[in-house]
Amino acid sequence: MGVRFCVLGSGSAGNAALVMTPRAHVLIDLGFTPDDLAARMEGTGAAWDSLKAVVLTHTHGDHLKKRTLKEIANREIPFFCHEGHAKHLQGGRYFKRLAAAGAVRTYSGREPFEVADGIRFLPLHLPHDCPPTYGFRIEALNGNGDERPAKLGYLADLGHERAGLCEAVADVDLLALEFNHDEDLERNSGRHPKLIDRVLGDQGHLSNRQAALVFENVLKLANGTGGPRLLVQMHLSEDCNRPDLAYKAAQEVVLRMGAHTKVFSTKQNLRGTVHEIA
Ligand SMILES: [Zn+2]
Ligand SMILES: [Zn+2]
């Protein structure tokens, strides 16, 4: 078994994902309760006891649950967050407990950082209304002596494609990307106009159309290398999207670009596929 990736659940009610190598298991985001996370990790090979690090993208409630931060503090698992997140969280008692245990590690947003043996994260700033928000380019060694790391892109939540973002993930093996909403379903959702404006805005979430464009730009930049082998669609809105619409938006790009990318969707209530990357 080499490098593996699994979305434990994704959507506006909770987000978490695993990056696993033979040497370390790393959790991205803690948007579920400790018990729920334990249940979702069953069958992946990971468990609370095997987690070597937790990395935070941003502090929205669907990515960070207080009870789970408490569990991380009790277990003294190294917790990687941006300097801005640390500032935001510093008054909380579980964060204080983590800090007292010496388990808080901050990233600056500019430099890559090693989260566990052979797993490096490069933070990618994302335009989202919870500053700061980060996605990641992740490089992980499979521990079999291969020099070439497995490469992943992890991009959610973002309102638009900022300059330089696609370049940073152009050569990844697996791209996990937000396909949040269908623009027509969002506009006609009957939600509060302010919420609709927020989701559709530049600091909200990517629509299927916008995400498909990001994917297409990644494929164009990957010219010659074939682009990502796997596309994992994340953060689908339960009210304003459907898996078939998100899939169609991405698959249309695959066909038009002559790519060989396999498209997978993720759900809020069910763990996703465990993908073997390298
Ligand atoms: Zn968010
Ligand atoms: Zn979110």
CSV table of C-alpha atoms and ligand atoms in Angstrom, one decimal:
chain,number,residue,atom,x,y,z
A,1,MET,CA,0.0,0.0,0.0
A,2,GLY,CA,1.4,3.4,-1.0
A,3,VAL,CA,0.0,6.8,-0.8
A,4,ARG,CA,-3.8,7.0,-0.4
A,5,PHE,CA,-6.4,9.7,-0.2
A,6,CYS,CA,-10.0,9.6,1.1
A,7,VAL,CA,-12.6,12.2,1.7
A,8,LEU,CA,-14.4,11.2,4.9
A,9,GLY,CA,-17.3,13.5,4.1
A,10,SER,CA,-17.8,16.9,2.4
A,11,GLY,CA,-20.5,19.5,2.3
A,12,SER,CA,-21.8,22.5,4.3
A,13,ALA,CA,-22.4,20.4,7.4
A,14,GLY,CA,-18.9,18.9,7.7
A,15,ASN,CA,-15.6,18.3,6.0
A,16,ALA,CA,-12.6,16.1,6.6
A,17,ALA,CA,-10.2,14.1,4.5
A,18,LEU,CA,-7.3,11.7,5.0
A,19,VAL,CA,-3.9,11.5,3.4
A,20,MET,CA,-2.3,8.2,4.2
A,21,THR,CA,1.2,6.8,3.6
A,22,PRO,CA,2.7,3.6,5.1
A,23,ARG,CA,4.5,5.9,7.6
A,24,ALA,CA,1.8,8.4,8.5
A,25,HIS,CA,-1.9,9.3,8.5
A,26,VAL,CA,-2.9,12.9,8.3
A,27,LEU,CA,-6.3,14.5,8.7
A,28,ILE,CA,-7.3,17.6,6.8
A,29,ASP,CA,-10.0,19.6,8.6
A,30,LEU,CA,-12.1,18.5,11.6
A,31,GLY,CA,-15.7,19.2,10.5
A,32,PHE,CA,-17.2,16.1,12.2
A,33,THR,CA,-17.5,15.0,15.9
A,34,PRO,CA,-14.8,12.6,17.2
A,35,ASP,CA,-17.2,9.6,17.1
A,36,ASP,CA,-18.4,10.4,13.7
A,37,LEU,CA,-14.8,10.7,12.5
A,38,ALA,CA,-13.9,7.4,14.1
A,39,ALA,CA,-16.8,5.7,12.3
A,40,ARG,CA,-15.9,7.3,9.0
A,41,MET,CA,-12.3,6.2,9.3
A,42,GLU,CA,-13.3,2.6,9.8
A,43,GLY,CA,-12.1,0.5,6.8
A,44,THR,CA,-9.7,3.1,5.6
A,45,GLY,CA,-6.8,1.8,7.7
A,46,ALA,CA,-6.7,5.0,9.7
A,47,ALA,CA,-8.1,5.6,13.2
A,48,TRP,CA,-7.7,8.2,15.9
A,49,ASP,CA,-4.7,6.3,17.2
A,50,SER,CA,-2.9,6.4,13.9
A,51,LEU,CA,-3.2,10.1,13.2
A,52,LYS,CA,0.2,11.8,13.1
A,53,ALA,CA,-1.1,15.3,12.3
A,54,VAL,CA,-4.2,17.4,11.7
A,55,VAL,CA,-4.1,20.3,9.2
A,56,LEU,CA,-6.7,23.1,9.1
A,57,THR,CA,-7.9,25.0,6.0
A,58,HIS,CA,-10.0,27.6,7.7
A,59,THR,CA,-12.1,28.2,10.8
A,60,HIS,CA,-15.7,27.9,9.4
A,61,GLY,CA,-17.8,25.6,11.5
A,62,ASP,CA,-18.1,22.9,8.8
A,63,HIS,CA,-14.3,22.5,8.9
A,64,LEU,CA,-13.6,22.9,12.6
A,65,LYS,CA,-15.7,21.3,15.5
A,66,LYS,CA,-14.8,22.4,19.0
A,67,ARG,CA,-15.4,18.9,20.4
A,68,THR,CA,-13.0,17.5,17.9
A,69,LEU,CA,-10.4,20.1,18.7
A,70,LYS,CA,-10.8,18.9,22.3
A,71,GLU,CA,-10.1,15.3,21.3
A,72,ILE,CA,-7.0,16.5,19.3
A,73,ALA,CA,-5.8,18.4,22.4
A,74,ASN,CA,-6.4,15.4,24.7
A,75,ARG,CA,-4.4,13.2,22.4
A,76,GLU,CA,-1.8,16.0,21.8
A,77,ILE,CA,-1.8,15.4,18.0
A,78,PRO,CA,0.3,18.0,16.2
A,79,PHE,CA,-2.2,20.6,14.9
A,80,PHE,CA,-1.2,22.7,11.9
A,81,CYS,CA,-3.0,25.9,11.3
A,82,HIS,CA,-2.3,29.3,9.8
A,83,GLU,CA,-0.9,32.1,12.0
A,84,GLY,CA,-4.2,33.9,11.4
A,85,HIS,CA,-6.2,30.8,12.6
A,86,ALA,CA,-4.0,30.6,15.7
A,87,LYS,CA,-4.9,34.2,16.5
A,88,HIS,CA,-8.6,33.6,15.9
A,89,LEU,CA,-8.5,30.4,18.1
A,90,GLN,CA,-6.1,31.5,20.9
A,91,GLY,CA,-8.8,32.4,23.4
A,92,GLY,CA,-10.5,29.0,23.2
A,93,ARG,CA,-9.7,26.5,26.0
A,94,TYR,CA,-9.0,23.5,23.8
A,95,PHE,CA,-6.7,25.5,21.7
A,96,LYS,CA,-5.0,26.8,24.8
A,97,ARG,CA,-4.7,23.1,26.0
A,98,LEU,CA,-3.1,22.2,22.6
A,99,ALA,CA,-0.7,25.1,22.8
A,100,ALA,CA,0.3,24.2,26.4
A,101,ALA,CA,1.0,20.7,25.2
A,102,GLY,CA,3.3,22.2,22.5
A,103,ALA,CA,1.2,20.6,19.8
A,104,VAL,CA,0.3,23.8,17.8
A,105,ARG,CA,2.3,24.3,14.6
A,106,THR,CA,1.6,27.4,12.6
A,107,TYR,CA,2.2,27.8,8.8
A,108,SER,CA,2.8,31.2,7.2
A,109,GLY,CA,1.1,30.7,4.0
A,110,ARG,CA,4.2,31.2,2.0
A,111,GLU,CA,6.5,28.3,2.8
A,112,PRO,CA,5.9,24.5,2.4
A,113,PHE,CA,5.8,22.6,5.7
A,114,GLU,CA,6.4,19.0,6.6
A,115,VAL,CA,3.4,17.7,8.6
A,116,ALA,CA,4.7,14.1,9.1
A,117,ASP,CA,7.5,11.9,7.9
A,118,GLY,CA,7.6,12.2,4.1
A,119,ILE,CA,4.4,14.4,3.7
A,120,ARG,CA,4.8,18.0,2.7
A,121,PHE,CA,2.1,20.6,2.4
A,122,LEU,CA,2.4,23.8,0.3
A,123,PRO,CA,-0.3,26.2,1.4
A,124,LEU,CA,-2.3,27.9,-1.5
A,125,HIS,CA,-4.2,31.0,-0.5
A,126,LEU,CA,-7.9,30.8,-1.5
A,127,PRO,CA,-10.4,33.7,-1.9
A,128,HIS,CA,-13.1,32.9,0.6
A,129,ASP,CA,-15.1,34.9,3.2
A,130,CYS,CA,-13.2,33.4,6.2
A,131,PRO,CA,-9.8,34.9,5.9
A,132,PRO,CA,-7.4,33.3,5.8
A,133,THR,CA,-8.5,30.2,3.9
A,134,TYR,CA,-6.0,27.8,2.4
A,135,GLY,CA,-5.9,24.9,0.0
A,136,PHE,CA,-2.9,22.7,-0.4
A,137,ARG,CA,-0.5,21.1,-2.8
A,138,ILE,CA,0.5,18.0,-1.1
A,139,GLU,CA,3.5,15.8,-1.8
A,140,ALA,CA,3.8,12.4,-0.1
A,141,LEU,CA,6.4,9.7,-0.4
A,142,ASN,CA,5.2,6.2,-0.5
A,143,GLY,CA,8.0,4.8,1.6
A,144,ASN,CA,9.0,2.2,-1.0
A,145,GLY,CA,12.1,4.0,-2.0
A,146,ASP,CA,10.5,5.8,-4.9
A,147,GLU,CA,12.1,9.2,-5.3
A,148,ARG,CA,9.0,10.7,-6.9
A,149,PRO,CA,6.3,11.8,-4.4
A,150,ALA,CA,2.6,11.3,-5.1
A,151,LYS,CA,1.1,14.8,-5.7
A,152,LEU,CA,-2.3,16.0,-4.6
A,153,GLY,CA,-4.2,19.2,-4.9
A,154,TYR,CA,-6.8,20.0,-2.3
A,155,LEU,CA,-9.0,23.0,-3.1
A,156,ALA,CA,-12.1,24.0,-1.2
A,157,ASP,CA,-13.7,26.5,-0.2
A,158,LEU,CA,-13.0,29.3,-2.8
A,159,GLY,CA,-15.1,32.0,-4.5
A,160,HIS,CA,-13.1,32.2,-7.7
A,161,GLU,CA,-10.0,31.0,-9.5
A,162,ARG,CA,-7.2,33.3,-8.4
A,163,ALA,CA,-4.1,33.9,-10.5
A,164,GLY,CA,-1.5,31.2,-10.1
A,165,LEU,CA,-3.7,28.6,-8.5
A,166,CYS,CA,-4.0,26.2,-11.4
A,167,GLU,CA,-0.3,26.4,-12.1
A,168,ALA,CA,0.4,25.2,-8.5
A,169,VAL,CA,-1.6,22.0,-9.0
A,170,ALA,CA,-1.1,21.5,-12.8
A,171,ASP,CA,1.0,18.3,-12.3
A,172,VAL,CA,-0.9,16.6,-9.5
A,173,ASP,CA,-2.0,12.9,-9.7
A,174,LEU,CA,-5.2,13.6,-7.8
A,175,LEU,CA,-7.1,16.9,-7.7
A,176,ALA,CA,-9.8,17.3,-5.0
A,177,LEU,CA,-11.8,20.3,-6.0
A,178,GLU,CA,-15.0,22.0,-4.8
A,179,PHE,CA,-18.0,21.7,-7.1
A,180,ASN,CA,-20.4,23.5,-4.7
A,181,HIS,CA,-23.5,24.5,-6.6
A,182,ASP,CA,-25.4,24.7,-9.9
A,183,GLU,CA,-25.8,28.4,-10.6
A,184,ASP,CA,-29.5,28.1,-11.7
A,185,LEU,CA,-30.4,25.9,-8.7
A,186,GLU,CA,-28.7,28.5,-6.4
A,187,ARG,CA,-30.5,31.5,-8.0
A,188,ASN,CA,-33.9,29.8,-7.8
A,189,SER,CA,-33.3,28.1,-4.4
A,190,GLY,CA,-35.6,30.4,-2.4
A,191,ARG,CA,-32.8,31.0,0.0
A,192,HIS,CA,-32.3,34.5,1.5
A,193,PRO,CA,-30.9,36.8,-1.2
A,194,LYS,CA,-27.9,37.6,1.0
A,195,LEU,CA,-27.0,33.9,1.2
A,196,ILE,CA,-27.4,33.5,-2.5
A,197,ASP,CA,-25.2,36.5,-3.2
A,198,ARG,CA,-22.6,35.2,-0.7
A,199,VAL,CA,-22.4,31.7,-2.4
A,200,LEU,CA,-22.3,33.1,-5.9
A,201,GLY,CA,-19.9,35.9,-5.0
A,202,ASP,CA,-16.1,36.2,-5.4
A,203,GLN,CA,-15.5,35.1,-1.8
A,204,GLY,CA,-18.0,32.3,-1.6
A,205,HIS,CA,-17.9,28.9,-3.4
A,206,LEU,CA,-17.2,27.6,-6.8
A,207,SER,CA,-20.1,26.6,-9.0
A,208,ASN,CA,-20.0,23.5,-11.2
A,209,ARG,CA,-19.3,25.8,-14.1
A,210,GLN,CA,-16.4,27.6,-12.4
A,211,ALA,CA,-14.9,24.4,-11.0
A,212,ALA,CA,-15.1,22.8,-14.5
A,213,LEU,CA,-13.1,25.8,-15.8
A,214,VAL,CA,-10.5,25.4,-13.1
A,215,PHE,CA,-10.2,21.7,-14.0
A,216,GLU,CA,-10.0,22.6,-17.7
A,217,ASN,CA,-7.2,25.2,-17.0
A,218,VAL,CA,-5.3,22.6,-14.9
A,219,LEU,CA,-5.6,20.2,-17.9
A,220,LYS,CA,-4.3,22.9,-20.3
A,221,LEU,CA,-1.4,23.7,-18.0
A,222,ALA,CA,-0.6,20.0,-17.6
A,223,ASN,CA,-0.2,19.7,-21.4
A,224,GLY,CA,1.9,16.7,-22.1
A,225,THR,CA,1.7,15.0,-18.7
A,226,GLY,CA,-2.0,14.1,-19.1
A,227,GLY,CA,-3.3,16.0,-16.1
A,228,PRO,CA,-4.7,14.6,-12.9
A,229,ARG,CA,-5.5,10.9,-13.1
A,230,LEU,CA,-8.3,11.4,-10.5
A,231,LEU,CA,-10.7,14.3,-9.9
A,232,VAL,CA,-12.5,14.2,-6.6
A,233,GLN,CA,-15.5,16.5,-6.4
A,234,MET,CA,-16.0,18.1,-3.0
A,235,HIS,CA,-18.4,20.3,-1.0
A,236,LEU,CA,-21.5,19.7,-3.1
A,237,SER,CA,-24.5,21.6,-1.9
A,238,GLU,CA,-27.3,19.4,-0.7
A,239,ASP,CA,-30.0,22.0,-1.8
A,240,CYS,CA,-28.4,23.6,-4.8
A,241,ASN,CA,-26.5,20.9,-6.6
A,242,ARG,CA,-26.8,17.3,-7.7
A,243,PRO,CA,-24.0,14.7,-8.1
A,244,ASP,CA,-25.1,14.1,-11.7
A,245,LEU,CA,-24.9,17.8,-12.6
A,246,ALA,CA,-21.4,18.1,-11.0
A,247,TYR,CA,-20.3,14.9,-12.8
A,248,LYS,CA,-21.6,16.1,-16.1
A,249,ALA,CA,-19.8,19.5,-15.8
A,250,ALA,CA,-16.5,17.7,-15.2
A,251,GLN,CA,-17.0,14.8,-17.6
A,252,GLU,CA,-17.8,17.3,-20.4
A,253,VAL,CA,-14.3,18.7,-19.9
A,254,VAL,CA,-12.7,15.3,-19.8
A,255,LEU,CA,-14.2,14.4,-23.2
A,256,ARG,CA,-13.6,17.8,-24.8
A,257,MET,CA,-9.9,17.8,-23.7
A,258,GLY,CA,-9.3,14.1,-24.5
A,259,ALA,CA,-8.2,13.6,-20.9
A,260,HIS,CA,-8.1,10.3,-19.0
A,261,THR,CA,-9.1,11.7,-15.7
A,262,LYS,CA,-11.6,9.6,-13.7
A,263,VAL,CA,-14.2,11.7,-11.9
A,264,PHE,CA,-15.5,10.8,-8.4
A,265,SER,CA,-18.0,12.5,-6.3
A,266,THR,CA,-18.2,12.8,-2.5
A,267,LYS,CA,-21.1,13.0,-0.1
A,268,GLN,CA,-22.0,14.7,3.1
A,269,ASN,CA,-23.2,11.6,4.9
A,270,LEU,CA,-21.0,8.9,3.5
A,271,ARG,CA,-17.3,8.3,3.4
A,272,GLY,CA,-15.9,8.5,-0.1
A,273,THR,CA,-13.7,6.1,-2.0
A,274,VAL,CA,-10.2,5.3,-0.7
A,275,HIS,CA,-8.0,6.3,-3.7
A,276,GLU,CA,-4.6,4.7,-4.2
A,277,ILE,CA,-2.3,7.3,-5.7
A,278,ALA,CA,1.2,5.9,-5.8
B,1,ZN,ZN,-15.8,28.0,4.4
B,2,ZN,ZN,-16.9,24.7,3.8
